[in-house]
Amino acid sequence: MLNAKTIEIIKSTVPVLEVHGVEITTVFYKNLFEKHPELLNIFNHVNQQKGRQQTALANTVLAAAKYIDQLEAIIPAVTLIAHKHRSLGIKAEHYPIVGENLLGAIKQVLGDAATDEIINAWAEAYGVIAQAFIDIEHQMYADAAAKPGGFEEFKEFTVVDKIQESDVITSFYLQPADGSAVPVFEPGQYVTVRVSIPGEKYLFNRQYSLSNASGKEALRISVKREAEGDVPNGKVTNFLHDRVKVGDTIDLTAPAGQFTLNLKEQTPVVFIAGGVGVTPFMSMVQSVAEQQPERETYFIQASRDGRHQAFKPELKGLKDRLANYQLTFVYDNPTEEDRNDEDFGKQGFVDAEFIKQTVGDVSADYYICGPVPFLRFVITSLKSLGVPEEKIHFEFFGPAVNLDEQTA
């Protein structure tokens, strides 16, 4: 445990971290990759270029400083990050490297203000925080390996089918290349896909939600093709769409993540999906159909239009399996065909009034997934209706951001 003096020093740095946190983490990542370029085989290059990883780390460091005397308060955030780390293959031996470069970045950015006393206090605090991550992740690796079909790190999977779900989304069905059992998972979890792209120096890792229920003959991921000009964002997704064929192999980690559906609850459940954010909900709603077919279920899917909408036939087919199921489509620019669909709800946004009319139950459990602006708008709408925070469950694609900030 940290002594009172160290805690006092760490807390005294909170105002500085609020101002300089992102600058520190930006310098940290720059120095880290210059000294250890091999780590570019692990980190998502796009999140680095967009600044999301730097901001997420800055928020984590700031939270650790604020709650250094009650670290149990940040365990939920640590656990969320630990799932990401476990799915990327980050191990205990990486933490000293991170610590050295983080302390160096603090010193570099703050200059003389980063006294030896402050650096020593942060070194001690980092040791405690890093050990919390290491312990949690060690258990996660063990748990992943212990599950039926489980394994610890990356494993080769064969693409056994490839199906176009919409103009922009394609599903890949994956089985272990060695013929072993398909791993079980919780509805809503994701896997990390690792690929080597010809002409690129480093490996690429991307995390994709599993879009089918557990217990099938294959895992399914459903990948959105990015815009042609969005080179950093689309490098992996477009490689999968254009280059990966049935019979090819790619590396996967065991399923991870805590954005999962509680199948022990009997409360009404509402899924609100924006764009490709529909993918984890396919796993969830299929699991409801298999295990809780009487549960009251609402599924609201927001898309640009019907051509860009994935899984429409699959979602409609659940009407025969779910006794209390309401399916509603919301489109930005619906065609005449979209408007004539029996499940068409409205053109525009999934706003508070629409949620009230469609669901009208603030005691339901609401699951939301989609782009950050979509998350922000829907969650604000739910809160305005009086839905308690503990009933609002959401998932970020990529590093978490502050939903109160008006930036995407």
JSON list of N, CA, C and O in Angstrom, two decimals, residues 118-172:
[
{"chain": "A", "resi": 118, "resn": "ILE", "atom": "N", "xyz": [8.13, 14.19, -6.89]},
{"chain": "A", "resi": 118, "resn": "ILE", "atom": "CA", "xyz": [6.94, 13.85, -7.67]},
{"chain": "A", "resi": 118, "resn": "ILE", "atom": "C", "xyz": [7.19, 12.60, -8.52]},
{"chain": "A", "resi": 118, "resn": "ILE", "atom": "O", "xyz": [6.35, 11.69, -8.57]},
{"chain": "A", "resi": 119, "resn": "ILE", "atom": "N", "xyz": [8.33, 12.54, -9.18]},
{"chain": "A", "resi": 119, "resn": "ILE", "atom": "CA", "xyz": [8.64, 11.38, -10.03]},
{"chain": "A", "resi": 119, "resn": "ILE", "atom": "C", "xyz": [8.72, 10.11, -9.19]},
{"chain": "A", "resi": 119, "resn": "ILE", "atom": "O", "xyz": [8.20, 9.05, -9.58]},
{"chain": "A", "resi": 120, "resn": "ASN", "atom": "N", "xyz": [9.35, 10.19, -8.02]},
{"chain": "A", "resi": 120, "resn": "ASN", "atom": "CA", "xyz": [9.46, 9.02, -7.14]},
{"chain": "A", "resi": 120, "resn": "ASN", "atom": "C", "xyz": [8.09, 8.57, -6.65]},
{"chain": "A", "resi": 120, "resn": "ASN", "atom": "O", "xyz": [7.82, 7.37, -6.55]},
{"chain": "A", "resi": 121, "resn": "ALA", "atom": "N", "xyz": [7.23, 9.54, -6.33]},
{"chain": "A", "resi": 121, "resn": "ALA", "atom": "CA", "xyz": [5.88, 9.21, -5.87]},
{"chain": "A", "resi": 121, "resn": "ALA", "atom": "C", "xyz": [5.09, 8.52, -6.98]},
{"chain": "A", "resi": 121, "resn": "ALA", "atom": "O", "xyz": [4.40, 7.52, -6.75]},
{"chain": "A", "resi": 122, "resn": "TRP", "atom": "N", "xyz": [5.22, 9.05, -8.21]},
{"chain": "A", "resi": 122, "resn": "TRP", "atom": "CA", "xyz": [4.51, 8.44, -9.32]},
{"chain": "A", "resi": 122, "resn": "TRP", "atom": "C", "xyz": [5.08, 7.07, -9.68]},
{"chain": "A", "resi": 122, "resn": "TRP", "atom": "O", "xyz": [4.35, 6.17, -10.09]},
{"chain": "A", "resi": 123, "resn": "ALA", "atom": "N", "xyz": [6.38, 6.89, -9.51]},
{"chain": "A", "resi": 123, "resn": "ALA", "atom": "CA", "xyz": [6.99, 5.58, -9.74]},
{"chain": "A", "resi": 123, "resn": "ALA", "atom": "C", "xyz": [6.41, 4.56, -8.78]},
{"chain": "A", "resi": 123, "resn": "ALA", "atom": "O", "xyz": [6.08, 3.42, -9.16]},
{"chain": "A", "resi": 124, "resn": "GLU", "atom": "N", "xyz": [6.27, 4.97, -7.52]},
{"chain": "A", "resi": 124, "resn": "GLU", "atom": "CA", "xyz": [5.70, 4.06, -6.51]},
{"chain": "A", "resi": 124, "resn": "GLU", "atom": "C", "xyz": [4.24, 3.78, -6.82]},
{"chain": "A", "resi": 124, "resn": "GLU", "atom": "O", "xyz": [3.78, 2.62, -6.75]},
{"chain": "A", "resi": 125, "resn": "ALA", "atom": "N", "xyz": [3.49, 4.84, -7.18]},
{"chain": "A", "resi": 125, "resn": "ALA", "atom": "CA", "xyz": [2.07, 4.66, -7.48]},
{"chain": "A", "resi": 125, "resn": "ALA", "atom": "C", "xyz": [1.87, 3.81, -8.72]},
{"chain": "A", "resi": 125, "resn": "ALA", "atom": "O", "xyz": [0.99, 2.94, -8.76]},
{"chain": "A", "resi": 126, "resn": "TYR", "atom": "N", "xyz": [2.72, 4.03, -9.73]},
{"chain": "A", "resi": 126, "resn": "TYR", "atom": "CA", "xyz": [2.60, 3.24, -10.95]},
{"chain": "A", "resi": 126, "resn": "TYR", "atom": "C", "xyz": [2.80, 1.75, -10.65]},
{"chain": "A", "resi": 126, "resn": "TYR", "atom": "O", "xyz": [2.09, 0.90, -11.21]},
{"chain": "A", "resi": 127, "resn": "GLY", "atom": "N", "xyz": [3.74, 1.45, -9.77]},
{"chain": "A", "resi": 127, "resn": "GLY", "atom": "CA", "xyz": [3.98, 0.05, -9.42]},
{"chain": "A", "resi": 127, "resn": "GLY", "atom": "C", "xyz": [2.74, -0.62, -8.85]},
{"chain": "A", "resi": 127, "resn": "GLY", "atom": "O", "xyz": [2.41, -1.76, -9.20]},
{"chain": "A", "resi": 128, "resn": "VAL", "atom": "N", "xyz": [2.01, 0.13, -8.01]},
{"chain": "A", "resi": 128, "resn": "VAL", "atom": "CA", "xyz": [0.78, -0.42, -7.41]},
{"chain": "A", "resi": 128, "resn": "VAL", "atom": "C", "xyz": [-0.30, -0.58, -8.46]},
{"chain": "A", "resi": 128, "resn": "VAL", "atom": "O", "xyz": [-0.98, -1.62, -8.53]},
{"chain": "A", "resi": 129, "resn": "ILE", "atom": "N", "xyz": [-0.48, 0.45, -9.30]},
{"chain": "A", "resi": 129, "resn": "ILE", "atom": "CA", "xyz": [-1.52, 0.40, -10.34]},
{"chain": "A", "resi": 129, "resn": "ILE", "atom": "C", "xyz": [-1.21, -0.68, -11.37]},
{"chain": "A", "resi": 129, "resn": "ILE", "atom": "O", "xyz": [-2.09, -1.45, -11.78]},
{"chain": "A", "resi": 130, "resn": "ALA", "atom": "N", "xyz": [0.06, -0.76, -11.78]},
{"chain": "A", "resi": 130, "resn": "ALA", "atom": "CA", "xyz": [0.45, -1.78, -12.76]},
{"chain": "A", "resi": 130, "resn": "ALA", "atom": "C", "xyz": [0.20, -3.18, -12.22]},
{"chain": "A", "resi": 130, "resn": "ALA", "atom": "O", "xyz": [-0.25, -4.07, -12.94]},
{"chain": "A", "resi": 131, "resn": "GLN", "atom": "N", "xyz": [0.49, -3.38, -10.93]},
{"chain": "A", "resi": 131, "resn": "GLN", "atom": "CA", "xyz": [0.28, -4.71, -10.34]},
{"chain": "A", "resi": 131, "resn": "GLN", "atom": "C", "xyz": [-1.20, -5.08, -10.34]},
{"chain": "A", "resi": 131, "resn": "GLN", "atom": "O", "xyz": [-1.54, -6.26, -10.53]},
{"chain": "A", "resi": 132, "resn": "ALA", "atom": "N", "xyz": [-2.07, -4.07, -10.16]},
{"chain": "A", "resi": 132, "resn": "ALA", "atom": "CA", "xyz": [-3.52, -4.34, -10.22]},
{"chain": "A", "resi": 132, "resn": "ALA", "atom": "C", "xyz": [-3.90, -4.84, -11.61]},
{"chain": "A", "resi": 132, "resn": "ALA", "atom": "O", "xyz": [-4.65, -5.82, -11.75]},
{"chain": "A", "resi": 133, "resn": "PHE", "atom": "N", "xyz": [-3.37, -4.18, -12.65]},
{"chain": "A", "resi": 133, "resn": "PHE", "atom": "CA", "xyz": [-3.62, -4.63, -14.02]},
{"chain": "A", "resi": 133, "resn": "PHE", "atom": "C", "xyz": [-3.06, -6.04, -14.24]},
{"chain": "A", "resi": 133, "resn": "PHE", "atom": "O", "xyz": [-3.73, -6.90, -14.81]},
{"chain": "A", "resi": 134, "resn": "ILE", "atom": "N", "xyz": [-1.84, -6.26, -13.82]},
{"chain": "A", "resi": 134, "resn": "ILE", "atom": "CA", "xyz": [-1.18, -7.55, -14.04]},
{"chain": "A", "resi": 134, "resn": "ILE", "atom": "C", "xyz": [-1.97, -8.68, -13.39]},
{"chain": "A", "resi": 134, "resn": "ILE", "atom": "O", "xyz": [-2.19, -9.73, -14.01]},
{"chain": "A", "resi": 135, "resn": "ASP", "atom": "N", "xyz": [-2.41, -8.45, -12.16]},
{"chain": "A", "resi": 135, "resn": "ASP", "atom": "CA", "xyz": [-3.15, -9.50, -11.44]},
{"chain": "A", "resi": 135, "resn": "ASP", "atom": "C", "xyz": [-4.48, -9.82, -12.12]},
{"chain": "A", "resi": 135, "resn": "ASP", "atom": "O", "xyz": [-4.84, -10.99, -12.29]},
{"chain": "A", "resi": 136, "resn": "ILE", "atom": "N", "xyz": [-5.20, -8.76, -12.50]},
{"chain": "A", "resi": 136, "resn": "ILE", "atom": "CA", "xyz": [-6.49, -8.97, -13.15]},
{"chain": "A", "resi": 136, "resn": "ILE", "atom": "C", "xyz": [-6.31, -9.67, -14.50]},
{"chain": "A", "resi": 136, "resn": "ILE", "atom": "O", "xyz": [-7.03, -10.61, -14.84]},
{"chain": "A", "resi": 137, "resn": "GLU", "atom": "N", "xyz": [-5.32, -9.22, -15.26]},
{"chain": "A", "resi": 137, "resn": "GLU", "atom": "CA", "xyz": [-5.10, -9.80, -16.59]},
{"chain": "A", "resi": 137, "resn": "GLU", "atom": "C", "xyz": [-4.59, -11.23, -16.50]},
{"chain": "A", "resi": 137, "resn": "GLU", "atom": "O", "xyz": [-4.96, -12.08, -17.33]},
{"chain": "A", "resi": 138, "resn": "HIS", "atom": "N", "xyz": [-3.77, -11.51, -15.50]},
{"chain": "A", "resi": 138, "resn": "HIS", "atom": "CA", "xyz": [-3.30, -12.89, -15.31]},
{"chain": "A", "resi": 138, "resn": "HIS", "atom": "C", "xyz": [-4.49, -13.83, -15.11]},
{"chain": "A", "resi": 138, "resn": "HIS", "atom": "O", "xyz": [-4.53, -14.93, -15.69]},
{"chain": "A", "resi": 139, "resn": "GLN", "atom": "N", "xyz": [-5.45, -13.39, -14.31]},
{"chain": "A", "resi": 139, "resn": "GLN", "atom": "CA", "xyz": [-6.64, -14.22, -14.08]},
{"chain": "A", "resi": 139, "resn": "GLN", "atom": "C", "xyz": [-7.47, -14.34, -15.35]},
{"chain": "A", "resi": 139, "resn": "GLN", "atom": "O", "xyz": [-8.04, -15.41, -15.65]},
{"chain": "A", "resi": 140, "resn": "MET", "atom": "N", "xyz": [-7.53, -13.27, -16.13]},
{"chain": "A", "resi": 140, "resn": "MET", "atom": "CA", "xyz": [-8.29, -13.31, -17.38]},
{"chain": "A", "resi": 140, "resn": "MET", "atom": "C", "xyz": [-7.69, -14.29, -18.38]},
{"chain": "A", "resi": 140, "resn": "MET", "atom": "O", "xyz": [-8.42, -15.02, -19.07]},
{"chain": "A", "resi": 141, "resn": "TYR", "atom": "N", "xyz": [-6.37, -14.32, -18.48]},
{"chain": "A", "resi": 141, "resn": "TYR", "atom": "CA", "xyz": [-5.72, -15.29, -19.36]},
{"chain": "A", "resi": 141, "resn": "TYR", "atom": "C", "xyz": [-6.05, -16.72, -18.93]},
{"chain": "A", "resi": 141, "resn": "TYR", "atom": "O", "xyz": [-6.36, -17.59, -19.75]},
{"chain": "A", "resi": 142, "resn": "ALA", "atom": "N", "xyz": [-6.01, -16.95, -17.62]},
{"chain": "A", "resi": 142, "resn": "ALA", "atom": "CA", "xyz": [-6.31, -18.28, -17.09]},
{"chain": "A", "resi": 142, "resn": "ALA", "atom": "C", "xyz": [-7.76, -18.65, -17.36]},
{"chain": "A", "resi": 142, "resn": "ALA", "atom": "O", "xyz": [-8.07, -19.78, -17.76]},
{"chain": "A", "resi": 143, "resn": "ASP", "atom": "N", "xyz": [-8.67, -17.69, -17.14]},
{"chain": "A", "resi": 143, "resn": "ASP", "atom": "CA", "xyz": [-10.10, -17.95, -17.36]},
{"chain": "A", "resi": 143, "resn": "ASP", "atom": "C", "xyz": [-10.38, -18.24, -18.83]},
{"chain": "A", "resi": 143, "resn": "ASP", "atom": "O", "xyz": [-11.17, -19.12, -19.16]},
{"chain": "A", "resi": 144, "resn": "ALA", "atom": "N", "xyz": [-9.72, -17.48, -19.73]},
{"chain": "A", "resi": 144, "resn": "ALA", "atom": "CA", "xyz": [-9.94, -17.68, -21.17]},
{"chain": "A", "resi": 144, "resn": "ALA", "atom": "C", "xyz": [-9.49, -19.07, -21.60]},
{"chain": "A", "resi": 144, "resn": "ALA", "atom": "O", "xyz": [-10.14, -19.72, -22.42]},
{"chain": "A", "resi": 145, "resn": "ALA", "atom": "N", "xyz": [-8.39, -19.53, -21.03]},
{"chain": "A", "resi": 145, "resn": "ALA", "atom": "CA", "xyz": [-7.87, -20.85, -21.40]},
{"chain": "A", "resi": 145, "resn": "ALA", "atom": "C", "xyz": [-8.71, -21.98, -20.81]},
{"chain": "A", "resi": 145, "resn": "ALA", "atom": "O", "xyz": [-8.77, -23.07, -21.38]},
{"chain": "A", "resi": 146, "resn": "ALA", "atom": "N", "xyz": [-9.35, -21.70, -19.67]},
{"chain": "A", "resi": 146, "resn": "ALA", "atom": "CA", "xyz": [-10.10, -22.75, -18.97]},
{"chain": "A", "resi": 146, "resn": "ALA", "atom": "C", "xyz": [-11.48, -23.00, -19.56]},
{"chain": "A", "resi": 146, "resn": "ALA", "atom": "O", "xyz": [-12.08, -24.06, -19.32]},
{"chain": "A", "resi": 147, "resn": "LYS", "atom": "N", "xyz": [-12.00, -22.08, -20.35]},
{"chain": "A", "resi": 147, "resn": "LYS", "atom": "CA", "xyz": [-13.33, -22.26, -20.92]},
{"chain": "A", "resi": 147, "resn": "LYS", "atom": "C", "xyz": [-13.31, -23.32, -22.01]},
{"chain": "A", "resi": 147, "resn": "LYS", "atom": "O", "xyz": [-12.27, -23.56, -22.63]},
{"chain": "A", "resi": 148, "resn": "PRO", "atom": "N", "xyz": [-14.45, -23.97, -22.26]},
{"chain": "A", "resi": 148, "resn": "PRO", "atom": "CA", "xyz": [-14.50, -24.94, -23.35]},
{"chain": "A", "resi": 148, "resn": "PRO", "atom": "C", "xyz": [-14.06, -24.30, -24.67]},
{"chain": "A", "resi": 148, "resn": "PRO", "atom": "O", "xyz": [-14.55, -23.24, -25.06]},
{"chain": "A", "resi": 149, "resn": "GLY", "atom": "N", "xyz": [-13.09, -24.93, -25.32]},
{"chain": "A", "resi": 149, "resn": "GLY", "atom": "CA", "xyz": [-12.55, -24.39, -26.56]},
{"chain": "A", "resi": 149, "resn": "GLY", "atom": "C", "xyz": [-11.63, -23.21, -26.34]},
{"chain": "A", "resi": 149, "resn": "GLY", "atom": "O", "xyz": [-11.20, -22.57, -27.31]},
{"chain": "A", "resi": 150, "resn": "GLY", "atom": "N", "xyz": [-11.28, -22.92, -25.10]},
{"chain": "A", "resi": 150, "resn": "GLY", "atom": "CA", "xyz": [-10.51, -21.72, -24.79]},
{"chain": "A", "resi": 150, "resn": "GLY", "atom": "C", "xyz": [-9.03, -21.86, -25.05]},
{"chain": "A", "resi": 150, "resn": "GLY", "atom": "O", "xyz": [-8.50, -22.96, -25.24]},
{"chain": "A", "resi": 151, "resn": "PHE", "atom": "N", "xyz": [-8.36, -20.73, -25.07]},
{"chain": "A", "resi": 151, "resn": "PHE", "atom": "CA", "xyz": [-6.91, -20.67, -25.25]},
{"chain": "A", "resi": 151, "resn": "PHE", "atom": "C", "xyz": [-6.44, -19.32, -24.73]},
{"chain": "A", "resi": 151, "resn": "PHE", "atom": "O", "xyz": [-7.24, -18.42, -24.50]},
{"chain": "A", "resi": 152, "resn": "GLU", "atom": "N", "xyz": [-5.13, -19.17, -24.53]},
{"chain": "A", "resi": 152, "resn": "GLU", "atom": "CA", "xyz": [-4.62, -17.97, -23.87]},
{"chain": "A", "resi": 152, "resn": "GLU", "atom": "C", "xyz": [-4.35, -16.81, -24.81]},
{"chain": "A", "resi": 152, "resn": "GLU", "atom": "O", "xyz": [-4.78, -15.69, -24.56]},
{"chain": "A", "resi": 153, "resn": "GLU", "atom": "N", "xyz": [-3.62, -17.04, -25.88]},
{"chain": "A", "resi": 153, "resn": "GLU", "atom": "CA", "xyz": [-3.19, -15.91, -26.71]},
{"chain": "A", "resi": 153, "resn": "GLU", "atom": "C", "xyz": [-3.79, -16.04, -28.11]},
{"chain": "A", "resi": 153, "resn": "GLU", "atom": "O", "xyz": [-4.96, -16.33, -28.26]},
{"chain": "A", "resi": 154, "resn": "PHE", "atom": "N", "xyz": [-3.00, -15.81, -29.14]},
{"chain": "A", "resi": 154, "resn": "PHE", "atom": "CA", "xyz": [-3.53, -15.89, -30.51]},
{"chain": "A", "resi": 154, "resn": "PHE", "atom": "C", "xyz": [-3.57, -17.34, -30.99]},
{"chain": "A", "resi": 154, "resn": "PHE", "atom": "O", "xyz": [-2.73, -18.16, -30.62]},
{"chain": "A", "resi": 155, "resn": "LYS", "atom": "N", "xyz": [-4.56, -17.60, -31.84]},
{"chain": "A", "resi": 155, "resn": "LYS", "atom": "CA", "xyz": [-4.72, -18.94, -32.41]},
{"chain": "A", "resi": 155, "resn": "LYS", "atom": "C", "xyz": [-5.19, -18.78, -33.86]},
{"chain": "A", "resi": 155, "resn": "LYS", "atom": "O", "xyz": [-5.94, -17.87, -34.19]},
{"chain": "A", "resi": 156, "resn": "GLU", "atom": "N", "xyz": [-4.75, -19.70, -34.72]},
{"chain": "A", "resi": 156, "resn": "GLU", "atom": "CA", "xyz": [-5.09, -19.62, -36.14]},
{"chain": "A", "resi": 156, "resn": "GLU", "atom": "C", "xyz": [-6.50, -20.16, -36.38]},
{"chain": "A", "resi": 156, "resn": "GLU", "atom": "O", "xyz": [-6.86, -21.24, -35.93]},
{"chain": "A", "resi": 157, "resn": "PHE", "atom": "N", "xyz": [-7.29, -19.36, -37.10]},
{"chain": "A", "resi": 157, "resn": "PHE", "atom": "CA", "xyz": [-8.65, -19.75, -37.48]},
{"chain": "A", "resi": 157, "resn": "PHE", "atom": "C", "xyz": [-8.78, -19.73, -39.00]},
{"chain": "A", "resi": 157, "resn": "PHE", "atom": "O", "xyz": [-8.17, -18.90, -39.67]},
{"chain": "A", "resi": 158, "resn": "THR", "atom": "N", "xyz": [-9.60, -20.63, -39.51]},
{"chain": "A", "resi": 158, "resn": "THR", "atom": "CA", "xyz": [-9.86, -20.71, -40.95]},
{"chain": "A", "resi": 158, "resn": "THR", "atom": "C", "xyz": [-11.18, -20.05, -41.28]},
{"chain": "A", "resi": 158, "resn": "THR", "atom": "O", "xyz": [-12.18, -20.24, -40.58]},
{"chain": "A", "resi": 159, "resn": "VAL", "atom": "N", "xyz": [-11.19, -19.26, -42.35]},
{"chain": "A", "resi": 159, "resn": "VAL", "atom": "CA", "xyz": [-12.44, -18.67, -42.83]},
{"chain": "A", "resi": 159, "resn": "VAL", "atom": "C", "xyz": [-13.21, -19.76, -43.58]},
{"chain": "A", "resi": 159, "resn": "VAL", "atom": "O", "xyz": [-12.76, -20.24, -44.63]},
{"chain": "A", "resi": 160, "resn": "VAL", "atom": "N", "xyz": [-14.35, -20.17, -43.02]},
{"chain": "A", "resi": 160, "resn": "VAL", "atom": "CA", "xyz": [-15.12, -21.26, -43.64]},
{"chain": "A", "resi": 160, "resn": "VAL", "atom": "C", "xyz": [-16.30, -20.74, -44.44]},
{"chain": "A", "resi": 160, "resn": "VAL", "atom": "O", "xyz": [-16.90, -21.48, -45.22]},
{"chain": "A", "resi": 161, "resn": "ASP", "atom": "N", "xyz": [-16.64, -19.47, -44.28]},
{"chain": "A", "resi": 161, "resn": "ASP", "atom": "CA", "xyz": [-17.69, -18.87, -45.09]},
{"chain": "A", "resi": 161, "resn": "ASP", "atom": "C", "xyz": [-17.54, -17.35, -45.03]},
{"chain": "A", "resi": 161, "resn": "ASP", "atom": "O", "xyz": [-16.98, -16.81, -44.06]},
{"chain": "A", "resi": 162, "resn": "LYS", "atom": "N", "xyz": [-18.03, -16.69, -46.06]},
{"chain": "A", "resi": 162, "resn": "LYS", "atom": "CA", "xyz": [-17.95, -15.23, -46.16]},
{"chain": "A", "resi": 162, "resn": "LYS", "atom": "C", "xyz": [-19.23, -14.77, -46.82]},
{"chain": "A", "resi": 162, "resn": "LYS", "atom": "O", "xyz": [-19.51, -15.14, -47.97]},
{"chain": "A", "resi": 163, "resn": "ILE", "atom": "N", "xyz": [-20.05, -13.99, -46.09]},
{"chain": "A", "resi": 163, "resn": "ILE", "atom": "CA", "xyz": [-21.38, -13.61, -46.57]},
{"chain": "A", "resi": 163, "resn": "ILE", "atom": "C", "xyz": [-21.56, -12.10, -46.50]},
{"chain": "A", "resi": 163, "resn": "ILE", "atom": "O", "xyz": [-21.32, -11.49, -45.46]},
{"chain": "A", "resi": 164, "resn": "GLN", "atom": "N", "xyz": [-22.01, -11.52, -47.61]},
{"chain": "A", "resi": 164, "resn": "GLN", "atom": "CA", "xyz": [-22.27, -10.09, -47.63]},
{"chain": "A", "resi": 164, "resn": "GLN", "atom": "C", "xyz": [-23.63, -9.82, -46.99]},
{"chain": "A", "resi": 164, "resn": "GLN", "atom": "O", "xyz": [-24.65, -10.36, -47.40]},
{"chain": "A", "resi": 165, "resn": "GLU", "atom": "N", "xyz": [-23.64, -8.98, -45.94]},
{"chain": "A", "resi": 165, "resn": "GLU", "atom": "CA", "xyz": [-24.85, -8.69, -45.19]},
{"chain": "A", "resi": 165, "resn": "GLU", "atom": "C", "xyz": [-25.55, -7.42, -45.68]},
{"chain": "A", "resi": 165, "resn": "GLU", "atom": "O", "xyz": [-26.75, -7.26, -45.49]},
{"chain": "A", "resi": 166, "resn": "SER", "atom": "N", "xyz": [-24.78, -6.50, -46.27]},
{"chain": "A", "resi": 166, "resn": "SER", "atom": "CA", "xyz": [-25.32, -5.26, -46.79]},
{"chain": "A", "resi": 166, "resn": "SER", "atom": "C", "xyz": [-24.31, -4.70, -47.78]},
{"chain": "A", "resi": 166, "resn": "SER", "atom": "O", "xyz": [-23.29, -5.34, -48.06]},
{"chain": "A", "resi": 167, "resn": "ASP", "atom": "N", "xyz": [-24.55, -3.50, -48.27]},
{"chain": "A", "resi": 167, "resn": "ASP", "atom": "CA", "xyz": [-23.60, -2.89, -49.20]},
{"chain": "A", "resi": 167, "resn": "ASP", "atom": "C", "xyz": [-22.25, -2.65, -48.55]},
{"chain": "A", "resi": 167, "resn": "ASP", "atom": "O", "xyz": [-21.24, -2.51, -49.25]},
{"chain": "A", "resi": 168, "resn": "VAL", "atom": "N", "xyz": [-22.20, -2.57, -47.23]},
{"chain": "A", "resi": 168, "resn": "VAL", "atom": "CA", "xyz": [-20.94, -2.21, -46.56]},
{"chain": "A", "resi": 168, "resn": "VAL", "atom": "C", "xyz": [-20.49, -3.22, -45.50]},
{"chain": "A", "resi": 168, "resn": "VAL", "atom": "O", "xyz": [-19.38, -3.11, -44.98]},
{"chain": "A", "resi": 169, "resn": "ILE", "atom": "N", "xyz": [-21.30, -4.18, -45.15]},
{"chain": "A", "resi": 169, "resn": "ILE", "atom": "CA", "xyz": [-20.95, -5.11, -44.07]},
{"chain": "A", "resi": 169, "resn": "ILE", "atom": "C", "xyz": [-20.90, -6.55, -44.60]},
{"chain": "A", "resi": 169, "resn": "ILE", "atom": "O", "xyz": [-21.82, -7.01, -45.28]},
{"chain": "A", "resi": 170, "resn": "THR", "atom": "N", "xyz": [-19.81, -7.24, -44.28]},
{"chain": "A", "resi": 170, "resn": "THR", "atom": "CA", "xyz": [-19.63, -8.64, -44.66]},
{"chain": "A", "resi": 170, "resn": "THR", "atom": "C", "xyz": [-19.31, -9.46, -43.43]},
{"chain": "A", "resi": 170, "resn": "THR", "atom": "O", "xyz": [-18.55, -9.03, -42.56]},
{"chain": "A", "resi": 171, "resn": "SER", "atom": "N", "xyz": [-19.91, -10.64, -43.34]},
{"chain": "A", "resi": 171, "resn": "SER", "atom": "CA", "xyz": [-19.66, -11.55, -42.22]},
{"chain": "A", "resi": 171, "resn": "SER", "atom": "C", "xyz": [-18.64, -12.62, -42.61]},
{"chain": "A", "resi": 171, "resn": "SER", "atom": "O", "xyz": [-18.64, -13.11, -43.74]},
{"chain": "A", "resi": 172, "resn": "PHE", "atom": "N", "xyz": [-17.78, -12.95, -41.64]},
{"chain": "A", "resi": 172, "resn": "PHE", "atom": "CA", "xyz": [-16.78, -14.00, -41.79]},
{"chain": "A", "resi": 172, "resn": "PHE", "atom": "C", "xyz": [-17.06, -15.07, -40.73]},
{"chain": "A", "resi": 172, "resn": "PHE", "atom": "O", "xyz": [-17.18, -14.76, -39.55]}
]
